[in-house]
Amino acid sequence: MKKFNFRKVLDGLTAASPVGSSGGGSGSGAGGSVHPGGTAGAAGTPREEIQETLTSDYFQICKTVRHGFPYLPTALAFDPVQKILAIGTRTGAIRILGRPGVDCYCQHESGAAVLQLQFLINEGALVSACADDALHLWNLRQKRPAILHSLKFNRERITYCHLPFQSKWLYVGTERGNTHIVNIESFILSGYVIMWNKAIELSTKTHPGPVVHLSDSPRDEGKLLIGYENGTIVFWDLRSKRADLRAYYDEAIHSVAWHHEGKQFMCSHSDGSLTLWNLKSPNRPFQTTIPHGKVQRDGKKPESCKPILKVEYKTCKNSEPFVVFSGGLSYDKPCRRPSLTIMHGKAITVLEMDHPIVDFLTLCETPYPNEFQEPYAVVVLLEKDLIVIDLTQTNFPIFENPYPIDIHESPVTCTEYFADCPPDLIPVLYSVGAKHKKQGYSNKEWPISGGAWNLGAQTYPEIIITGHADGSVKFWDASAITLQMLYKLKTSKVFEKQKVGEGKATAEIVEEDPFAVQMMYWCPESRIFCVAGVSAYVIVYRFSKHEVNTEIASLEVRLQSEVEDIITPEPETNPPFPDASSQLPSLKSLSGSTNTVACEGTMKDSIPCLSVKARPVRMPPGYQADLVIQLVWVDGEPPQQITSLAVNSAYGLVAFGNCNGLAVVDFMQKTVLLSMGTLDLYGSSDPYQRQPRSPRKSRQFAAGLTELSDSPVSLELERCKSPTSENRENSFSRSRSSSVSSIDRDSKEAITALFFMESFARKNDSAVSSCLWVGTGLGMVIILSLNLPASDDLRHSEPVMVSPSGTVLTLKGAVLTFACLDCMGTLTHQPYEVWRDPHSADDGDKTRKRKLVMHSPSSSQDMGDHQFAVICSEKQAKVFSLPSQTCLYVHNITETSFLLRADVVTLCNSVCLACFCANGHIMTLSLPSLRPLLDMNYLPVTDMRIARTFCFTNEGQALYLSSPTEIQRLTYSQEMCDNLQDMLGDLFTPVETPEAQNRGFLKGLFGGSGQAFDREELFGEATAGKASRSLAQHIPGSGGIEGVRGAAGGVIGDLTRARIALDERGQKLGELDERTASMMASAEAFSKHAHEVMLKYKDKKWYQF
């Protein structure tokens, strides 16, 4: 009785009470009216009964980690002691990689391209040179690197930088040909400058071009080798400030590499040649080779080749030196792929790459440039990949890359994110995915092994699914902010390959990427997986650990809203749908058995876009296709792309819709249950007395999202507003359509959201029943009743009935998402079937017994006698009480923009509605009362890729594709923001610098030669003076004390604080030392002066003064 009274109060109070000025909303049945304004709490009772635990203190937004390949890479650096790798990009980003789990992303505020990166080896710091002519010093001794200093050049463009090992002076070459020197500790420019006109011979009349290379001699650090673009090489004596020698070559220089003894060096040139020079005879190179040039018969010089962009010359103690270079191929093979050439003795190996080479580095055993280098690997940075080649084996195999840098192997078209999913899924997916591992990799450990990482406190399993343009689907283990591929599914394998150049026209509706994955739906508990493809098909997959050889079942569905084909103002052309009892016999559905043959002419009818394989197909363990459903052409019109998708394992049903209507398919019996135009779904409950409209009336609304796309809209990558769009307000339809063949489709109403649920289908129902909630682009919600066989034994034989319940609810804007809460405000899980292997050998005769979970374990068994329906559209959110269908709460989320994504998620054992808006705002609302808890302007949607891939999941996590190659993860949970420091990897770990080999004390101390070279004395202010203030501007960074605060959680924080304290103490001691020295000098001067005075007046009498 108490429950009954509670429901009456709950359902009746809002309808009875007047709506206040705060902007409440009430409505029932078909005409749920909306009152604009803020959050409405017209009924006081639910707030008193349902304790909402979430407050705004639970929410905070911050980026957590970025996965994938750095987009548009430009630069590469490696610390041979710390064993970490840095990659710079054209967008001003830096990615720092170590052992798996150590992956850090940082960004220059200017967004200028990174030209070059230089590690301060084993110092926990990195120098970046950018295209805006700024140098930055990054502190890597904290988990989130920050800039300590910046130096902005005003009058000269930076072209090349070099930082000698264990030196604090950075050489900076410029476009004008000058070389400047920067103190790394203070980031102040030295007054010591090597001007181009002093470096070259006075008799030379032409400018040598920009500096393309700088390096100190391995033999003597007081000598600097400067390479100029036009072929001039200058060996500069830093002490005497003059050129020791000059060398000239008639081809442009691209790079220079030393032999470790410092007696000879190698240059690579624009004609594909390598020249070897000896310091003793600099007039001409003592060896010139064009490695890929054809030898001429008459003994002439070999023909020129493409430029060798970079060369590295590395020596070995027990074998011939390695010469590694990129480019230099012959011009007569224009189609040849980019290559890296490895010359070892007389053997020349050419390694062809899949993408152009951006940069490469040879990894060596020693950081000292004047020892045998002993190279063991080559890191090659390509435009879209990173590979590491093992030099220790003669066939040069590559290492297996442990990073998830192949996300973009085929362009990502959609994403889904599942946090806190069943723990057995990750090992199961990995076990079926591991069987597809490639062979032939190096057996050595991955050489980029620096940093430290531990699991942290977050232990729940997370899975990310990415759909791709080639029809592949990848499952990733995303637990504890890492990313590792588990399993790859190729959905295109169910279809026949299209033969190129067939005489007859095909039925495809997209020319490129006909298998592109458009939508995915996954039920982790039942392991049912469903994809919708761009060619208007749906595939239902079941998971099995056993290989099978079977035919693929397929159905064809004719989905057309025929009433819309007649454009006329008369309302008589739209007869109301008969009542629900007479609906089923009049369905315009078409199963695969009633296939109509296409006409002889160009008119295509009843043919699908793709052909499903008719022969038995071998399906390996993993996801196996259970059913393919294809929409067919209708009267010469191609099928419209699918805009919504839902599947339910307990019901055995899959539903999908597009701008024409809705289809419901029984995938257990392989039959089409419903195929109906959107208007027909309303029956007599349609709140609009509509008529087919002229396309011109709705044309004005088609400009919804075009301003969001700043790039050409391509089918495989971009989801744009469908030309068959439906919305009265500029809305974002979650669809992509390639067809603009008839303008009358502008008036159609797309199905935008679907949701299977145990719910109250009709007003004042006494018990829940199986339902399908349907949301449309016009903000209409239609509830369909599902009449399933009472006994599970009859499920495979008895038909399932689908009929409109007559219930229609309304919202403003296209419907995005549904959820259901029980009477206690707890999220109700959709019914599901517990997974069991469909091909298990020990099933026997139990195959028909299914274990169904109809209610979530947290809710009461009888679900109470009422529930809350949460519905969110692109403009507003509403909470209805069922079965009375009273609108309890309404919140108008945005007036000027629209939502791209909305998800009902769990956080801290409670539930909320998370929304992402096209204006860049991320918002969360409490449930059921829809109180705003968070509203932050996070990210303006400048790219359709972000709009298409953004998704929320449980435990305060979200992700989106930040570039075509990278996934950005973020959190909206305050708790995770607080714990993030513990979860991130350490980039810097204390490592002893290896000792130099066979060197005396002085050599070890001064790093190169027996002759002491004091850079401080030479480049310091006392000797060199101050640099011109207008030349460069020093900008202090934010990475000092803030960086320490950011790293306070770990040992590195302590080390950083100690280091800064030591630096400050050292600075103070230095100042004290200087003051003491000054006082001593002053005292000596005074003593000397006093002594002179004493001697002067020693023999004089007092009257002689």
Coordinates of N, CA, C and O in Angstrom, one line a residue, residues 78 99 164 191 197 269 335 354 417 435 531 556 581 588 590 618 630 679 748 828 857 979 989 992 1012 1024 1061 1068 1102:
F78 N 67.0 10.8 -29.1 CA 67.1 9.7 -28.2 C 68.1 9.9 -27.1 O 69.2 10.5 -27.4
R99 N 59.6 2.6 -21.8 CA 59.1 1.3 -21.8 C 57.6 1.3 -21.9 O 57.0 2.4 -21.7
P164 N 76.7 19.3 -27.3 CA 77.7 18.2 -27.1 C 77.4 17.5 -25.8 O 76.8 18.1 -24.9
G191 N 77.8 36.2 -25.8 CA 78.3 37.2 -26.7 C 79.2 36.6 -27.8 O 79.5 37.3 -28.8
N197 N 80.6 35.5 -42.4 CA 81.6 36.2 -43.2 C 83.0 36.0 -42.6 O 84.0 36.2 -43.3
H269 N 75.0 14.4 -49.9 CA 74.8 15.5 -50.8 C 73.5 15.4 -51.6 O 72.9 14.3 -51.7
C335 N 58.7 4.9 -59.1 CA 57.7 4.2 -58.3 C 58.3 3.6 -57.0 O 57.5 3.0 -56.2
D354 N 57.1 1.7 -45.9 CA 55.7 1.9 -46.4 C 55.4 3.4 -46.5 O 54.4 3.8 -47.2
Y417 N 33.7 3.0 -25.9 CA 34.5 2.9 -24.8 C 33.8 2.3 -23.6 O 32.6 2.7 -23.3
K435 N 46.7 -15.4 -31.6 CA 47.0 -16.4 -32.6 C 47.3 -15.7 -34.0 O 47.8 -16.4 -34.9
V531 N 27.7 -4.6 -35.9 CA 28.2 -3.4 -36.7 C 27.2 -3.0 -37.7 O 26.5 -3.8 -38.3
E556 N 17.5 -9.7 -46.4 CA 17.4 -8.4 -47.1 C 16.1 -7.7 -46.6 O 15.0 -8.3 -46.5
S581 N -3.9 -3.2 -33.3 CA -4.3 -4.5 -33.5 C -4.3 -4.9 -35.0 O -4.1 -6.1 -35.3
K588 N 5.0 -3.6 -44.5 CA 5.7 -3.7 -45.8 C 7.1 -4.2 -45.6 O 8.1 -3.5 -45.7
L590 N 10.1 -7.2 -46.1 CA 10.6 -8.1 -47.2 C 11.7 -9.0 -46.6 O 12.7 -8.5 -46.2
R618 N 35.3 -20.4 -43.5 CA 36.0 -20.8 -42.3 C 36.1 -19.6 -41.4 O 36.5 -18.5 -41.8
Q630 N 20.9 -6.7 -44.9 CA 21.2 -5.7 -45.9 C 19.9 -4.9 -46.3 O 18.9 -5.6 -46.6
L679 N 6.7 7.4 -40.2 CA 5.4 8.0 -40.0 C 4.4 6.9 -39.6 O 3.5 7.1 -38.7
K748 N 12.0 14.0 -44.5 CA 11.9 12.7 -43.8 C 12.4 12.8 -42.3 O 13.2 13.6 -42.0
T828 N 19.1 0.9 -14.3 CA 18.6 -0.5 -14.6 C 19.4 -1.0 -15.8 O 19.4 -0.3 -16.9
P857 N 21.3 -6.8 -11.0 CA 21.4 -7.3 -9.6 C 21.1 -6.3 -8.5 O 20.7 -6.6 -7.4
N979 N 44.3 11.4 -8.5 CA 45.2 10.2 -8.5 C 46.0 10.1 -9.7 O 46.8 9.1 -9.9
T989 N 64.6 8.3 -14.6 CA 65.0 7.5 -13.5 C 66.5 7.6 -13.2 O 67.2 7.8 -14.2
E992 N 73.3 5.8 -13.6 CA 74.7 6.2 -13.6 C 75.1 6.4 -15.1 O 74.9 5.5 -15.9
A1012 N 92.7 20.6 -22.0 CA 91.6 21.1 -21.3 C 90.9 22.2 -22.1 O 91.6 23.1 -22.7
A1024 N 83.3 36.7 -23.3 CA 82.6 36.9 -24.6 C 81.7 38.2 -24.5 O 81.3 38.6 -25.6
A1061 N 66.7 23.0 -4.9 CA 67.3 23.5 -3.7 C 68.8 23.5 -3.8 O 69.5 24.5 -3.4
K1068 N 73.8 30.5 -4.4 CA 74.1 31.3 -3.2 C 75.6 31.2 -2.8 O 76.2 32.1 -2.5
W1102 N 108.5 64.5 10.3 CA 107.1 65.0 10.4 C 106.9 66.3 9.7 O 105.9 66.6 9.2

